[in-house]
Coordinates of C-alpha atoms and ligand atoms in Angstrom, one line a residue:
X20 CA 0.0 0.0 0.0
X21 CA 3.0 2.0 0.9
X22 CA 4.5 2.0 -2.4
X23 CA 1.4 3.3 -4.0
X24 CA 1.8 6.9 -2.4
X25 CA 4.1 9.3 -4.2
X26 CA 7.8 9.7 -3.3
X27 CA 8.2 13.1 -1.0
X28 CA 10.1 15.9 -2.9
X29 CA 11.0 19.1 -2.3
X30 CA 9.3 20.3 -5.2
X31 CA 6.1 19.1 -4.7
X32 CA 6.0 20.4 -0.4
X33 CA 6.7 24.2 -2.2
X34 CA 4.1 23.3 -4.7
X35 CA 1.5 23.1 -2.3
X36 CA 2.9 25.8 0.3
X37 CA 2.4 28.0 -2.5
X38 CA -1.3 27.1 -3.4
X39 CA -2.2 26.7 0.1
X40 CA -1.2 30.2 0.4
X41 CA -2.9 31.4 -2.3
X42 CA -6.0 29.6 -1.8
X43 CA -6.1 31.3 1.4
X44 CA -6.2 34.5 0.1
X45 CA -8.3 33.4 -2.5
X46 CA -11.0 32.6 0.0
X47 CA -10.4 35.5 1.9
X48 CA -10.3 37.7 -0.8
X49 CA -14.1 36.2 -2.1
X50 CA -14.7 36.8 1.8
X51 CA -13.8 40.5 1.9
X52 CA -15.4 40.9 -1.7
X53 CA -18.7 39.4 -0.1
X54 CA -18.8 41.2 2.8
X55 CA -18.1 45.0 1.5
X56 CA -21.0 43.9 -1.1
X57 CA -23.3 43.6 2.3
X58 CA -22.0 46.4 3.6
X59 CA -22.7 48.5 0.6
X60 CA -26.2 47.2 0.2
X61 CA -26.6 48.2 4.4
X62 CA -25.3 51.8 3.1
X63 CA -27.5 52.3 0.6
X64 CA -30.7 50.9 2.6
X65 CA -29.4 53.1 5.3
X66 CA -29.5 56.1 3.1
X67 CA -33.0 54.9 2.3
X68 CA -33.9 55.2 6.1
X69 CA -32.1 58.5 6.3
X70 CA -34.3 60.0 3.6
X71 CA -37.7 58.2 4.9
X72 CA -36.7 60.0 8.5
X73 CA -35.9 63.4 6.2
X74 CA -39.8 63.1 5.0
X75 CA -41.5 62.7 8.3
X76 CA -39.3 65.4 9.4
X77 CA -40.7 68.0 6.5
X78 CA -44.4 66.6 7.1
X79 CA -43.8 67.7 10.9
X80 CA -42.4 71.2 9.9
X81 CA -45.2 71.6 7.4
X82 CA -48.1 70.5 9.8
X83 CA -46.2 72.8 12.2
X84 CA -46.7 76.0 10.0
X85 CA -49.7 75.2 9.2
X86 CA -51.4 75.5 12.2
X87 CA -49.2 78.5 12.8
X88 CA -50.5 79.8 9.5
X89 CA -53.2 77.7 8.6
X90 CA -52.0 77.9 5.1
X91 CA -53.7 75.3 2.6
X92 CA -50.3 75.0 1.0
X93 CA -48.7 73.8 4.1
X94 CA -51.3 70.9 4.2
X95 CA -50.6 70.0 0.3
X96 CA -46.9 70.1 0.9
X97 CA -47.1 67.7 3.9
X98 CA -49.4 65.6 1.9
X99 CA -46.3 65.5 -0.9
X100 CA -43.9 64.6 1.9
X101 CA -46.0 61.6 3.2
X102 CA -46.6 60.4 -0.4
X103 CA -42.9 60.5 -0.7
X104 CA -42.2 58.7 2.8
X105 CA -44.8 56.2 1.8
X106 CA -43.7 56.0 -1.6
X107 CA -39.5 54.9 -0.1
X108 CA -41.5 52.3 2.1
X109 CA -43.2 50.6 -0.7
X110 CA -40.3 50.7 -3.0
X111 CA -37.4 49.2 0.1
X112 CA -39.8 47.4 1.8
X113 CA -38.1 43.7 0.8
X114 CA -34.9 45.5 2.4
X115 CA -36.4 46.8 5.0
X116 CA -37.7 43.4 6.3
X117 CA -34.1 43.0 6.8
X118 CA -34.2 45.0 9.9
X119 CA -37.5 45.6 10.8
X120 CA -40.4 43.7 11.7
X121 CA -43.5 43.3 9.2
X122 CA -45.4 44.1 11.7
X123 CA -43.3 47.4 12.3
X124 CA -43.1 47.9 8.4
X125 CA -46.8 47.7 8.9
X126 CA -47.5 49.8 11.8
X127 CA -45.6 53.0 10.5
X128 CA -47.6 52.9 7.1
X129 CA -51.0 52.7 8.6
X130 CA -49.7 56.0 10.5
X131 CA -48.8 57.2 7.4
X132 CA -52.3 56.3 5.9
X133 CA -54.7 57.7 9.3
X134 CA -52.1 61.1 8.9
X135 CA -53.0 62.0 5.6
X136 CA -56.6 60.9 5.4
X137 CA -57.5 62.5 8.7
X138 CA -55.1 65.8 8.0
X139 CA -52.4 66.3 5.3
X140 CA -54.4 65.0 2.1
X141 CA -57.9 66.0 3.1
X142 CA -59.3 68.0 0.6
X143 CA -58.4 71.9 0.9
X144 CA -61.9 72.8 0.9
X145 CA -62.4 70.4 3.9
X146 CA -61.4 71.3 7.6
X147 CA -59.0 68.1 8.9
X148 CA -61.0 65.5 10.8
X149 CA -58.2 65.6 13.8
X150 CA -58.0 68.5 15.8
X151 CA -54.7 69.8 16.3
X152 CA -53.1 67.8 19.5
X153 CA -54.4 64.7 18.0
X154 CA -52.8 65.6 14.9
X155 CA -49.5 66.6 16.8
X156 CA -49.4 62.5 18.8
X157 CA -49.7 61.4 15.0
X158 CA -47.6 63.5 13.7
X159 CA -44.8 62.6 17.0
X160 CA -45.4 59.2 16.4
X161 CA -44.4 59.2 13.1
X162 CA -40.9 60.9 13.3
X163 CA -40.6 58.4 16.7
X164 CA -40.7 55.1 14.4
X165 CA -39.0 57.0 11.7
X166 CA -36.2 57.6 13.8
X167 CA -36.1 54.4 15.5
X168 CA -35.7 52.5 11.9
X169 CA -32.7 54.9 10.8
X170 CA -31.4 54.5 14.7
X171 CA -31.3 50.9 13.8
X172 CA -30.3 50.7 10.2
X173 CA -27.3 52.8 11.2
X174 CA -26.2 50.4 14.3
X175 CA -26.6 47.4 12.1
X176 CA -24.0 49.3 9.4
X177 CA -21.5 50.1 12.5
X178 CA -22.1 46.1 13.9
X179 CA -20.8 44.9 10.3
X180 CA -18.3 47.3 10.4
X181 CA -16.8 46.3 13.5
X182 CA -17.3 42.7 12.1
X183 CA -15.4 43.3 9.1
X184 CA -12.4 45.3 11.0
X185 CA -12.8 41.7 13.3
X186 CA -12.5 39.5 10.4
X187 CA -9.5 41.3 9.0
X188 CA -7.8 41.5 12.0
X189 CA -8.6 37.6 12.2
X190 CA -7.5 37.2 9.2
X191 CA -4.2 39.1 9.1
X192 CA -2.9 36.8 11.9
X193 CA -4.1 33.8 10.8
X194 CA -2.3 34.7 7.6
X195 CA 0.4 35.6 9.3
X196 CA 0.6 32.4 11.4
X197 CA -0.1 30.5 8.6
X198 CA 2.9 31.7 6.0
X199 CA 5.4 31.6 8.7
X200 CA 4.1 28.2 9.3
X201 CA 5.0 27.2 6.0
X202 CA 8.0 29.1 5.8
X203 CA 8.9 27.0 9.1
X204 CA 8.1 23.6 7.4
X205 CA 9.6 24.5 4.5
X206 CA 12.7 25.5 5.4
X207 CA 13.1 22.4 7.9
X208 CA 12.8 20.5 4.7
X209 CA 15.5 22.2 3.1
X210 CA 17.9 23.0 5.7
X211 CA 17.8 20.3 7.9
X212 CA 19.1 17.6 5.1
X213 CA 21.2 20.3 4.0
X214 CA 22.9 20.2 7.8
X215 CA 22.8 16.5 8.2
X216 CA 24.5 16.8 5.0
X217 CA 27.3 19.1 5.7
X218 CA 28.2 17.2 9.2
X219 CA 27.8 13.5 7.5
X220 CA 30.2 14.9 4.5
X221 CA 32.5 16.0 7.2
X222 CA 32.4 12.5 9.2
X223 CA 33.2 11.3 5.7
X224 CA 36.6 13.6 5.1
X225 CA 37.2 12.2 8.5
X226 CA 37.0 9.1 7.8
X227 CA 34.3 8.0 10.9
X228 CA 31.6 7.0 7.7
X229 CA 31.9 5.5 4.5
X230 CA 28.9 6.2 2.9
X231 CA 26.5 8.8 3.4
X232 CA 23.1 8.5 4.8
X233 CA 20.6 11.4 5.3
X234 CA 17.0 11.0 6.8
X235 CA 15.1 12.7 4.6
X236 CA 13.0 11.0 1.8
X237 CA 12.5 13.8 -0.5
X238 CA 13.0 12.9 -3.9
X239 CA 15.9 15.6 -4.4
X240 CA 17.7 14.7 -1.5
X241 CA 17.5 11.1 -2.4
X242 CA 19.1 11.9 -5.7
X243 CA 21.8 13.8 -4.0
X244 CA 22.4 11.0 -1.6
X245 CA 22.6 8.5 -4.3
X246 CA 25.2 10.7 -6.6
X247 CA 27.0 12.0 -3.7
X248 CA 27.8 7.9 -3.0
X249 CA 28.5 7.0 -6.2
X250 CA 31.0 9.7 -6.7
X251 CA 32.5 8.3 -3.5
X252 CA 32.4 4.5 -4.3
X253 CA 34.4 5.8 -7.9
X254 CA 36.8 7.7 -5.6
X255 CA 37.3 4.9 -3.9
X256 CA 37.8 2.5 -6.4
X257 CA 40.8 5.2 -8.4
X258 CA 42.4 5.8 -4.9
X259 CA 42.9 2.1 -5.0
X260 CA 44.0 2.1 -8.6
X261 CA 46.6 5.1 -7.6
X262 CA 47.8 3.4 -4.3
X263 CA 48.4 0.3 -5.6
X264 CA 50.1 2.4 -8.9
X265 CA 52.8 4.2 -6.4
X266 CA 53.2 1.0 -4.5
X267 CA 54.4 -0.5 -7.1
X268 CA 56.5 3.0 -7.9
X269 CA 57.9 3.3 -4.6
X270 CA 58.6 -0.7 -4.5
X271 CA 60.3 -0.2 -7.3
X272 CA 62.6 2.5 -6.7
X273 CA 63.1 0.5 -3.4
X274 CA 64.1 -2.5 -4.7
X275 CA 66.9 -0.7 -7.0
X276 CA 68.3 1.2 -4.4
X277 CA 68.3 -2.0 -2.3
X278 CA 69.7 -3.8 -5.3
X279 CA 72.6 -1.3 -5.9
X280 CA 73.7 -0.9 -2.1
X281 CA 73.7 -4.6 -1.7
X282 CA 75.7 -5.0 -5.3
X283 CA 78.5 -3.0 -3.7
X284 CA 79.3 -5.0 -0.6
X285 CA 78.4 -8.2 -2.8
X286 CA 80.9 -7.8 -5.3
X287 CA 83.8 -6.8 -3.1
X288 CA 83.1 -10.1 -0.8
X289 CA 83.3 -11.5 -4.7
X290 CA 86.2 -10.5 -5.3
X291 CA 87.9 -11.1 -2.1
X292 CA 86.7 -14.9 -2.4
X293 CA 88.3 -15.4 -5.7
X294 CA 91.6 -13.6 -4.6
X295 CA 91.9 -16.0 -1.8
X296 CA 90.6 -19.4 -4.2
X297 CA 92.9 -18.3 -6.5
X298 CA 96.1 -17.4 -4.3
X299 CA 95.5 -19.7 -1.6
X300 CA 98.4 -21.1 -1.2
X301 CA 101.0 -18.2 -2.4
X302 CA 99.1 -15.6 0.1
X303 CA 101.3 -15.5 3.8
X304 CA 98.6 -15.6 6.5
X305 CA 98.1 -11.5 6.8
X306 CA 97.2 -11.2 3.7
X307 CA 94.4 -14.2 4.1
X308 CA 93.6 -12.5 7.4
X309 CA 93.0 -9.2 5.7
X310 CA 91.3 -10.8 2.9
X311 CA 89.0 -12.2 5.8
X312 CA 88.7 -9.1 7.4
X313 CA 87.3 -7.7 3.9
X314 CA 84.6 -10.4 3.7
X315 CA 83.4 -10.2 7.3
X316 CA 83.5 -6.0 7.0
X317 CA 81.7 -6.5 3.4
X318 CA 79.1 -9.3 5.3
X319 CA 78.6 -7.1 8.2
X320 CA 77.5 -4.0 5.7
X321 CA 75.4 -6.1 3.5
X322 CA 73.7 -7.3 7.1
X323 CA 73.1 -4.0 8.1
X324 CA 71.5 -2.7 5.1
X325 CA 69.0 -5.5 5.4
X326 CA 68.1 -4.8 8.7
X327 CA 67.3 -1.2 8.7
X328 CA 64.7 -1.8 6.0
X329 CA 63.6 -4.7 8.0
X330 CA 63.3 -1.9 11.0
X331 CA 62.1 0.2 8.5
X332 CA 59.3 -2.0 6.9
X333 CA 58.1 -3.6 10.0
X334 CA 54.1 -3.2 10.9
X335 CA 53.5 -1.4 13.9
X336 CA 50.5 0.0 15.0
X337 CA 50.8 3.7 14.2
X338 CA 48.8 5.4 17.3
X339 CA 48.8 9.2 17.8
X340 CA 48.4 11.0 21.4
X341 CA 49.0 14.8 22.6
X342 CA 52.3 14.5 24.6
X343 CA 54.3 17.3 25.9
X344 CA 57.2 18.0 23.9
X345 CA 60.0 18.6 25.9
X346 CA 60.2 15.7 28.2
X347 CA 59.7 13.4 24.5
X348 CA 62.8 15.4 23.2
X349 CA 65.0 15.5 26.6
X350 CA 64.3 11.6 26.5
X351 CA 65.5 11.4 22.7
X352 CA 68.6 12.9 24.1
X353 CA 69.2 10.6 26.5
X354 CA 69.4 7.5 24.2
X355 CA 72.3 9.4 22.4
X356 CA 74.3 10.2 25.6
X357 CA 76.8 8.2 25.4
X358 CA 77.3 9.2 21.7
X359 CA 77.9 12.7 22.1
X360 CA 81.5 14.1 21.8
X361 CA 82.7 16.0 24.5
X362 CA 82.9 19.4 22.3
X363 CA 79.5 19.1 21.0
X364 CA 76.4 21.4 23.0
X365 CA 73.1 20.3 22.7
X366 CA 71.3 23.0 23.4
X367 CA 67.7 22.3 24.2
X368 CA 65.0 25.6 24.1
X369 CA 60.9 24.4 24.4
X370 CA 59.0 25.5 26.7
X371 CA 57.0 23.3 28.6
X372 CA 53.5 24.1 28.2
X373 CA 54.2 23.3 24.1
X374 CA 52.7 19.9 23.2
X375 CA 52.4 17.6 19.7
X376 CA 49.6 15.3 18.7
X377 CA 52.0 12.5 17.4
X378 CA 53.0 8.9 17.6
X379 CA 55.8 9.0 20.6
X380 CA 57.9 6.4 19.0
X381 CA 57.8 7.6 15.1
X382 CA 58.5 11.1 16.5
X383 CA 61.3 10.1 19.0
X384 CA 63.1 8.0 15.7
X385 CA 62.4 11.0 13.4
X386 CA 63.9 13.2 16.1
X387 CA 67.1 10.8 16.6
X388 CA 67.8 10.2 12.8
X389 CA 68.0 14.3 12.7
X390 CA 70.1 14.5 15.9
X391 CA 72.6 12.2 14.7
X392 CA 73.5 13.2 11.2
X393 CA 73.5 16.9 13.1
X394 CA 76.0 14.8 15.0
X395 CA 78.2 13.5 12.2
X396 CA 77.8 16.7 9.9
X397 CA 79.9 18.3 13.4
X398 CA 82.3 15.7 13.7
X399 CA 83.8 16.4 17.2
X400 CA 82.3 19.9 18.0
X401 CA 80.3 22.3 17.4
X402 CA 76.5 23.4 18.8
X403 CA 73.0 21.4 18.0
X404 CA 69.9 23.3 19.2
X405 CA 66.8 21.9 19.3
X406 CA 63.8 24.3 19.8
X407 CA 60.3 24.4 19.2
X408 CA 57.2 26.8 19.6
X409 CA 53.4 26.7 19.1
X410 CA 51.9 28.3 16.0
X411 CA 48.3 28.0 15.0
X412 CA 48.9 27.5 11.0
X413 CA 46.9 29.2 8.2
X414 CA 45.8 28.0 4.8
X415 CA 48.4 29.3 2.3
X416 CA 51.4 29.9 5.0
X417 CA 54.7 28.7 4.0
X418 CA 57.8 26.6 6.4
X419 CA 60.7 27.7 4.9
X420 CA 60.7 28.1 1.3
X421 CA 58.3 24.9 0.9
X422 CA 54.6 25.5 1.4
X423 CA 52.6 23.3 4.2
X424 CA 48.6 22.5 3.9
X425 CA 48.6 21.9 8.0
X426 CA 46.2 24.1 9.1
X427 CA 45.3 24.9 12.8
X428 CA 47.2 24.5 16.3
X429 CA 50.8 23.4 15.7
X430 CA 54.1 23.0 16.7
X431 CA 57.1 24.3 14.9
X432 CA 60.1 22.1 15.6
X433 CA 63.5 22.6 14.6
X434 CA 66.8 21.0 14.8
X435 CA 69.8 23.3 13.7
X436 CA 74.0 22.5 14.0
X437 CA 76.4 24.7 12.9
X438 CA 78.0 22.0 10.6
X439 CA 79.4 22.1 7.4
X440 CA 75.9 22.7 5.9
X441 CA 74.3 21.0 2.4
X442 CA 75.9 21.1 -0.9
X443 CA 73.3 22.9 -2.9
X444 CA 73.5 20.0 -5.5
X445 CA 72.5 17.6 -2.5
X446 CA 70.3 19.6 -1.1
X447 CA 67.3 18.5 -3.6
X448 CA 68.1 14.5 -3.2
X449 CA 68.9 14.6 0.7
X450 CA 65.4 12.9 1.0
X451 CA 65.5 10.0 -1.5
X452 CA 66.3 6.9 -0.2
X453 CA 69.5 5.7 -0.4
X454 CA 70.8 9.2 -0.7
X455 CA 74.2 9.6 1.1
X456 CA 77.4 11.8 0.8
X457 CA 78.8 9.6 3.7
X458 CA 82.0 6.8 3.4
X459 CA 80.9 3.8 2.3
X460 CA 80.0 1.7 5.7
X461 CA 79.1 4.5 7.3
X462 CA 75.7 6.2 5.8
X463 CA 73.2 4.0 3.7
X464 CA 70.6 7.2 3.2
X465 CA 67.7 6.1 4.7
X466 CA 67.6 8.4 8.0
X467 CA 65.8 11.7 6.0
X468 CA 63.7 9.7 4.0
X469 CA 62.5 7.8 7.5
X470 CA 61.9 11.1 8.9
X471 CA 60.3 12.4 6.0
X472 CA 58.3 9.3 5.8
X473 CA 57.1 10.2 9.3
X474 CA 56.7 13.8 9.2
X475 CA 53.9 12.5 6.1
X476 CA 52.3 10.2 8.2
X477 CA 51.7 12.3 10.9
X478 CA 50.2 15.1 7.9
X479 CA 52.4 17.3 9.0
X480 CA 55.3 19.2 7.1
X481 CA 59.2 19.6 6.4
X482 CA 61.8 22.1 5.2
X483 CA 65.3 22.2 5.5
X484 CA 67.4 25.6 5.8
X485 CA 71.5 24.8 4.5
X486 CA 74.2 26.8 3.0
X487 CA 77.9 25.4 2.6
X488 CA 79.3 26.5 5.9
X489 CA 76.7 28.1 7.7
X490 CA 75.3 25.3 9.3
X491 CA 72.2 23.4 8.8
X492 CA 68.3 24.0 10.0
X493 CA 65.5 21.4 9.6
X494 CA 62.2 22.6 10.1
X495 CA 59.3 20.4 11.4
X496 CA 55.7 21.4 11.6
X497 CA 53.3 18.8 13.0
X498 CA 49.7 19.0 14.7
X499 CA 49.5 20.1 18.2
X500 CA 45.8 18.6 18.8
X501 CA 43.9 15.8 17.5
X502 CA 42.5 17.0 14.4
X503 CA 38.8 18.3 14.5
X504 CA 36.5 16.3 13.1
Ligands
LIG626 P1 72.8 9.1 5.8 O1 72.9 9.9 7.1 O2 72.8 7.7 5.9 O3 73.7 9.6 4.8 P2 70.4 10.6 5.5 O4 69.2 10.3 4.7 O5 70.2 10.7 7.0 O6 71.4 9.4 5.2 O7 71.1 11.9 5.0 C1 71.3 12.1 3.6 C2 72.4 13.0 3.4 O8 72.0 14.4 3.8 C3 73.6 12.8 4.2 O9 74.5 11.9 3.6 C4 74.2 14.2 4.3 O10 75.0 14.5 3.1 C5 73.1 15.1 4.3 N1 72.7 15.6 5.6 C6 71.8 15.2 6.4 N2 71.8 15.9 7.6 C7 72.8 16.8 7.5 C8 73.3 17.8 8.4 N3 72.8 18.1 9.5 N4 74.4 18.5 7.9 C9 74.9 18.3 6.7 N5 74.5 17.4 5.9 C10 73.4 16.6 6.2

C-alpha cells in the first residue's frame, strides 16, 4: 500500500505551500469581496432610512406652520412629503424586512395612511377630521418610528463594520501564522538535510563514515544521496588504482636502491673470495687475514643494510596522542648520551606548556635520525639546538621556502648545527632513499627519507634551511591537537 503513495520531494512540499497560500487568500479575498458587497447594500438601505426619516421630518415642519398659518399649502406640501415617505417604504420594503419587523413595516404605514386621510391629504376645501393635539401625537409618532428604523439601520452598518475590521484582524494573523508556518516547514525540509549533510560529508573527510546516509526522503535529497555515494564508491575505487600504482613506484625504486647498495658490498666479498681461491696457497697468513677481514666487513655491511629496511618495513601500529614535547625530546637525548662528543652542545629551548599530537615512538626515531647526522655533519664539535614553539597555522602559509597545507594549532620544531651545511646540489636529493654523501659503511641514506616518511604520516610538514658553511636548520611542523572532526 505503501508504495502506492508518491515519493516526497521538495518540489512538490513548495508546490503546495504556494497554493495553500494562495488559496487562502483566494478565499479571503471572495470573503472580503462578499462582505463590502453587504456592507454597501446596508449603506444604501441606510441612506433609504435617512431619507424616509428626512420626509417625516418635513411633514412635521409643514403640519407645524400650518397651524401656525393655517395655510392650505402647508397641508398639500405635507401631503407630498408623506406620499414621498410612503412612496421609499413601498419601494425598500423587501430591504427593510431585513431589519424591521413586518409588523413594524406595517404599523408606520397605517400611520402614514390615518395622517394624511384624517389631515395632510384631506381635501383643501375640507377642515382636517383631527384636531390639532391629536394631529401633533400622530404627527410625534411618526418621526418616533421614523427615527427608531434609521437609529437601527445605522447600528446594524456600524455592527458589520466592527465585524469586518474583526474579520480582518482575524484574518491578518491567521495569515500571518499560517505563511510563517509554511516558511517553518519548508525551510526544515530544506535546511535540515542540507545540515545533516554538511556534518555526514565531514564524518566522511574524517574518515568515521563510509557512505553517506541522510533522513530525509524527498526525492531531491534522495538523488543527491545517491550521486553523492556513487562519486564516492568511484573515488574509492581510483584511490585504489593510484595506491596500488605508487606501491608499485615506490617498491620499485626501493628495490633498485636495495639492489645497488647490496651489489656493492656483494661484489667486493666476490672478489675477495676469488683472490683467496685463487692465491690460496702463495698468500702469507696476513694477507688471508685481511682478505678475511674484507669479507666479514663487506658481510657485516650487506647485514646492516638488510636490517634497517627490516626496521624500516616492519608493521607497527601507528597510534597518535598529545604528549608534551619537551620531556619526548630530553628523553631522545638521553638515548644518544653516550654518543655525544665531549665538544659538542646540545642545546635544548621548548618551553614546557608546548605539546604535539604524534605517535611518541615515530617522533622520538624521526627526532634521533635528525640528531645524529647533526652529529656526524659536526664531527667532534660544534653546537645542536633543538627548539620548538606553538603556531596556530593558516591556509596558504609557507615553512621555509616549501609551502605546508597543515592548518590549525601546531608545533614548529626545529633542529639546527652549525656544521658544514648542504651542498646545494645535494640539497634536492637529501630525501631519497639511499641518498648519502657519507664513506661507504658509514651512511646508507635512509635516516631523511624515514623522517620524511614520518613527518607524512603524521600530515604534518618539512623544510630544511643549508648553506655550505653556515650550518644546517630542519624545520618540522606537526599538529598540536587531534584534528577536529
Ligand atoms: P645518511 O645519514 O645515511 O647519509 P640521511 O638520509 O640521513 O642518510 O642523509 C642524507 C644526506 O643528507 C647525508 O648523507 C648528508 O649529506 C646530508 N645531511 C643530512 N643531515 C645533514 C646535516 N645536519 N648537515 C649536513 N648534511 C646533512
Amino acid at each position: 500500500m505503501r508504495r502506492l503513495l508518491p515519493q516526497p520531494s521538495l518540489r512538490r512540499k513548495v508546490v503546495v505551500g504556494y497554493y495553500a497560500v494562495a488559496a487562502l487568500v483566494a478565499a479571503a479575498s471572495a470573503f472580503s469581496f462578499g462582505e463590502l458587497k453587504a456592507l454597501e447594500d446596508k449603506m444604501m438601505l441606510a441612506e433609504r432610512m435617512s431619507e424616509l426619516f428626512d420626509a417625516t421630518l418635513e411633514v412635521r415642519r409643514f403640519e407645524r406652520n400650518y397651524f401656525l398659518h393655517r395655510q392650505e399649502a402647508d397641508r398639500a406640501e405635507a401631503s407630498r412629503y408623506v406620499a414621498q415617505a410612503r412612496g421609499l417604504l413601498d419601494a425598500n420594503r423587501s430591504v427593510l424586512l431585513a431589519v424591521e419587523t413586518p409588523a413594524r413595516l406595517a404599523e408606520y404605514r397605517d400611520l402614514l395612511e390615518r395622517y394624511d386621510a384624517q389631515f395632510a391629504g384631506a381635501a383643501a376645501d375640507r377642515a382636517p377630521a383631527l384636531s390639532e393635539p391629536q394631529v401633533r401625537a400622530l404627527g410625534k409618532d411618526l418621526v418616533a418610528i421614523a427615527e427608531e428604523m434609521a437609529g437601527a439601520e445605522r447600528r446594524l452598518v456600524q455592527s458589520s463594520l466592527a465585524r469586518f475590521r474583526g474579520f480582518l484582524v482575524v484574518f491578518i494573523g491567521a495569515s500571518v501564522a499560517f505563511i510563517v508556518a509554511i516558511g517553518q516547514g519548508l525551510s526544515r525540509s530544506v535546511a535540515a538535510p542540507l545540515k545533516e549533510l554538511e556534518t555526514s560529508v565531514d564524518a566522511i573527510s574524517a574518515g568515521k563514515r563510509g557512505r553517506l546516509y541522510l533522513r530525509s526522503r524527498d526525492r531531491e535529497v534522495v538523488a543527491v544521496i545517491e550521486a553523492f555515494n556513487h562519486m564516492l564508491k568511484e573515488l574509492e575505487l581510483r584511490q585504489k588504482h593510484l595506491t596500488r600504482s605508487e606501491k608499485l613506484a615506490s617498491l620499485g625504486t626501493m628495490l633498485s636502491g636495495v639492489a645497488h647498495e647490496l651489489n656493492n658490498p656483494l661484489s667486493n666479498i666476490s672478489t675477495s673470495c676469488q683472490i683467496l681461491l685463487e692465491e690460496l696457497g702463495e698468500l702469507d697468513a696476513a694477507a688471508q687475514k685481511e682478505m678475511l677481514d674484507q669479507i666479514d666487513q663487506q658481510t657485516g655491511r650487506a647485514r646492516n643494510i638488510v636490517r634497517s629496511l627490516l626496521d624500516f618495513t616492519r608493521e607497527r601500529e601507528f597510534r597518535r596522542e598529545w604528549a608534551p614535547l619537551r620531556p619526548l625530546v630530553e628523553q631522545t637525548i638521553g638515548f644518544l648520551r653516550g654518543e655525544v662528543p665531549a665538544k659538542v652542545s646540545i642545546k635544548l629551548d621548548i618551553p614546557e606548556d608546548v605539546g604535539v599530537f604524534a605517535d611518541r615512538q615515530r617522533l622520538q626515531q624521526a627526532l634521533l635520525n635528525l640528531i645524529k647526522n647533526a652529529l656526524e655533519a659536526l664531527g667532534g664539535q660544534g653546537e645542536i639546538a633543538l627548539s620548538a614553539r606553538a603556531v596556530v597555522a593558516a591556509e596558504g602559509d609557507a615553512l621555509g621556502d616549501a609551502s605546508c597545507d597543515l592548518v590549525g594549532s601546531a608545533v614548529d620544531i626545529v633542529v639546527a648545527d652549525d656544521g658544514p651545511g648542504i651542498a646545494p646540489e645535494a640539497l634536492p636529493r637529501i630525501f631519497d632513499p639511499f641518498f648519502t654523501t657519507k664513506d661507504v659503511g658509514k651512511g646508507m641514506g635512509l635516516g631523511l627519507f624515514i623522517v620524511y616518511e614520518i613527518v607524512e604520516q603524521h600530515e604534518g610538514c618539512i623544510a630544511v634551511e643549508s648553506k655550505r658553511g653556515h650550518g644546517t636548520a630542519f624545520r618540522i611542523r606537526l599538529p598540536a591537537e587531534r584534528p577536529e572532526t
